[in-house]
Amino acid sequence: MKVKKIVVGNLEENCYVVVNEKKEALVIDPGDEADKILAFLKPYHVVGILVTHYHFDHVGALEELETFYSLKANVKSCVFDYEVIKTPGHTSDSISFYFPELGCVFVGDFIFKDGIGRTDLGGNDFEMKESIQMFLKRFSDNTVLYPGHGVSTTLGAERRFLEYIKSN
C-alpha cells in the first residue's frame, strides 16, 4: 500500500489517497477542487471515502465524489484494514484512521507538525487533552501522522510538545 497526497483549496488542505497493489483506492478528506481530485483518481478504483471531521476545508468536494463514485463517506471498506479512532478536541466529532499495515494514522486537524488543531471551532480543550493522552498511550513513537494541513510527522517527533499540552 502507498499513501499519496493532493493539496487542495485556499487553505491548502491535504486530501490523501491510500492505494493498494490492485489499484483500489480510499480517499481521505476530499477538501476542495473536486475536478483535481477526480483527475488524480482516474487510474484507480475508488472503494471508499473517509472524513476526519466536517469542516468545510475537509469536505468541500465530498458531495461530488460521493455522487461520482456512488459511495457514502465513512462507510467501512472491506478492502482496506483500518481502525476508526475517536479523537475529539478540534471538533466534537473528530475521528482519526489508523492503518496498522502502514504504521500510520490520518489525524485530520487533531495533530500537526509542531502543533494541534484549534478547539474554538466546535471542539473543546478538555476533550483535546483527553484525546492526546489516549493517543500518547496507544501509539509508538515511530507511528507516522498524516495531518490535514502541512507535512507529515511522527508521534515521536511530537511527543514532547503533546506531553506539555496534555499537562497544561
Coordinates of C-alpha atoms in Angstrom, one line a residue:
M1 CA 0.0 0.0 0.0
K2 CA 1.0 3.5 -0.7
V3 CA -0.1 6.9 0.6
K4 CA -0.5 9.8 -1.9
K5 CA -1.3 13.4 -1.1
I6 CA -3.1 16.0 -3.1
V7 CA -3.1 19.6 -1.7
V8 CA -6.4 21.3 -2.4
G9 CA -8.2 24.6 -1.8
N10 CA -7.3 28.0 -0.5
L11 CA -6.4 26.6 3.0
E12 CA -4.1 24.0 1.4
E13 CA -5.8 21.0 2.9
N14 CA -4.3 17.6 2.5
C15 CA -6.5 15.1 0.6
Y16 CA -4.9 11.7 1.0
V17 CA -5.4 8.6 -1.2
V18 CA -4.4 5.2 0.1
V19 CA -3.8 2.8 -2.8
N20 CA -3.2 -1.0 -2.8
E21 CA -1.5 -3.2 -5.3
K22 CA -4.8 -3.8 -7.1
K23 CA -5.1 -0.1 -7.7
E24 CA -8.0 0.1 -5.3
A25 CA -8.2 3.5 -3.5
L26 CA -9.5 5.0 -0.4
V27 CA -9.9 8.8 -0.4
I28 CA -9.4 10.7 2.9
D29 CA -10.7 14.3 3.4
P30 CA -11.7 15.4 -0.1
G31 CA -11.5 19.1 0.9
D32 CA -11.9 21.1 -2.3
E33 CA -11.2 21.1 -6.1
A34 CA -13.3 18.0 -6.9
D35 CA -12.1 18.1 -10.6
K36 CA -8.4 18.0 -9.4
I37 CA -9.1 15.0 -7.1
L38 CA -11.2 13.2 -9.7
A39 CA -8.4 13.6 -12.3
F40 CA -5.9 12.3 -9.9
L41 CA -8.1 9.3 -9.1
K42 CA -8.7 8.2 -12.8
P43 CA -6.2 5.3 -12.7
Y44 CA -7.8 3.9 -9.5
H45 CA -10.9 2.0 -8.5
V46 CA -12.2 4.1 -5.5
V47 CA -13.8 1.8 -2.9
G48 CA -14.3 4.3 -0.1
I49 CA -14.2 7.9 1.2
L50 CA -13.2 8.8 4.7
V51 CA -13.7 12.1 6.5
T52 CA -11.9 13.1 9.7
H53 CA -14.3 15.9 10.5
Y54 CA -16.9 18.1 8.7
H55 CA -15.2 21.5 8.5
F56 CA -15.7 23.0 5.0
D57 CA -12.0 22.7 4.1
H58 CA -12.1 18.9 4.6
V59 CA -15.4 18.2 2.8
G60 CA -15.7 20.8 0.1
A61 CA -15.5 18.1 -2.7
L62 CA -17.2 15.3 -0.7
E63 CA -20.7 15.6 -2.3
E64 CA -19.2 15.5 -5.8
L65 CA -17.1 12.4 -5.0
E66 CA -19.9 10.6 -3.3
T67 CA -22.1 11.2 -6.3
F68 CA -19.5 10.3 -8.9
Y69 CA -18.5 7.1 -7.2
S70 CA -21.9 6.2 -5.7
L71 CA -20.4 6.0 -2.2
K72 CA -21.1 7.5 1.2
A73 CA -18.5 8.8 3.5
N74 CA -17.3 6.8 6.5
V75 CA -18.8 3.5 5.4
K76 CA -16.3 0.8 6.3
S77 CA -14.4 -0.5 3.3
C78 CA -13.7 -4.3 3.5
V79 CA -10.8 -3.8 1.0
F80 CA -8.6 -1.9 3.5
D81 CA -7.7 -2.8 7.1
Y82 CA -8.1 0.3 9.2
E83 CA -9.5 1.3 12.6
V84 CA -11.6 4.4 13.4
I85 CA -10.5 6.2 16.5
K86 CA -12.5 8.9 18.2
T87 CA -10.2 11.9 18.7
P88 CA -12.5 14.8 19.8
G89 CA -11.0 18.1 20.6
H90 CA -10.7 20.1 17.3
T91 CA -14.3 19.2 16.8
S92 CA -16.6 17.1 19.0
D93 CA -16.9 14.6 16.2
S94 CA -13.3 14.4 15.1
I95 CA -12.0 10.9 14.2
S96 CA -8.7 9.5 13.1
F97 CA -8.0 6.5 10.9
Y98 CA -5.3 4.0 11.9
F99 CA -3.8 1.8 9.3
P100 CA -1.7 -0.9 11.1
E101 CA -0.1 -2.3 8.0
L102 CA 1.3 1.2 7.1
G103 CA 2.0 2.1 10.7
C104 CA 0.2 5.4 10.2
V105 CA -2.7 7.5 11.4
F106 CA -4.6 10.1 9.4
V107 CA -5.4 12.6 12.0
G108 CA -7.2 15.5 10.2
D109 CA -6.8 18.6 12.3
F110 CA -6.1 16.8 15.6
I111 CA -2.3 16.9 15.5
F112 CA 0.0 18.8 13.2
K113 CA 3.8 19.0 12.9
D114 CA 4.7 21.2 15.9
G115 CA 1.0 21.9 16.8
I116 CA -2.5 20.8 17.4
G117 CA -5.9 21.8 16.0
R118 CA -7.8 24.8 17.2
T119 CA -10.5 24.0 19.7
D120 CA -12.7 27.1 19.3
L121 CA -14.5 26.0 16.1
G122 CA -16.7 23.2 17.5
G123 CA -14.4 21.4 19.9
N124 CA -13.0 22.0 23.4
D125 CA -9.8 21.9 25.3
F126 CA -10.8 19.1 27.8
E127 CA -11.6 16.7 25.0
M128 CA -8.4 17.6 23.2
K129 CA -6.3 16.8 26.2
E130 CA -8.1 13.5 26.7
S131 CA -7.6 12.6 23.1
I132 CA -3.9 13.5 23.3
Q133 CA -3.5 11.4 26.4
M134 CA -5.1 8.4 24.8
F135 CA -3.0 8.8 21.7
L136 CA 0.3 9.0 23.5
K137 CA -0.5 5.8 25.5
R138 CA -1.8 3.9 22.5
F139 CA 0.8 4.6 19.7
S140 CA 4.5 4.2 19.5
D141 CA 6.9 7.0 18.6
N142 CA 7.5 5.6 15.1
T143 CA 3.8 5.9 14.1
V144 CA 3.5 8.3 11.1
L145 CA 0.9 11.0 11.4
Y146 CA -0.7 12.4 8.3
P147 CA -2.3 15.8 9.2
G148 CA -5.0 17.7 7.4
H149 CA -2.6 20.6 6.6
G150 CA 1.2 20.7 6.2
V151 CA 3.7 18.0 6.3
S152 CA 3.6 14.5 7.9
T153 CA 5.4 13.8 11.1
T154 CA 5.8 11.0 13.7
L155 CA 4.4 10.7 17.1
G156 CA 7.9 10.6 18.5
A157 CA 8.7 14.0 16.9
E158 CA 5.6 15.5 18.5
R159 CA 5.6 13.6 21.8
R160 CA 7.3 16.3 23.9
F161 CA 5.0 19.0 22.7
L162 CA 1.9 16.8 23.2
E163 CA 3.0 15.9 26.7
Y164 CA 3.3 19.6 27.5
I165 CA -0.2 20.3 26.1
K166 CA -1.8 17.4 27.9
S167 CA -0.4 18.5 31.2
N168 CA -1.2 22.2 31.0

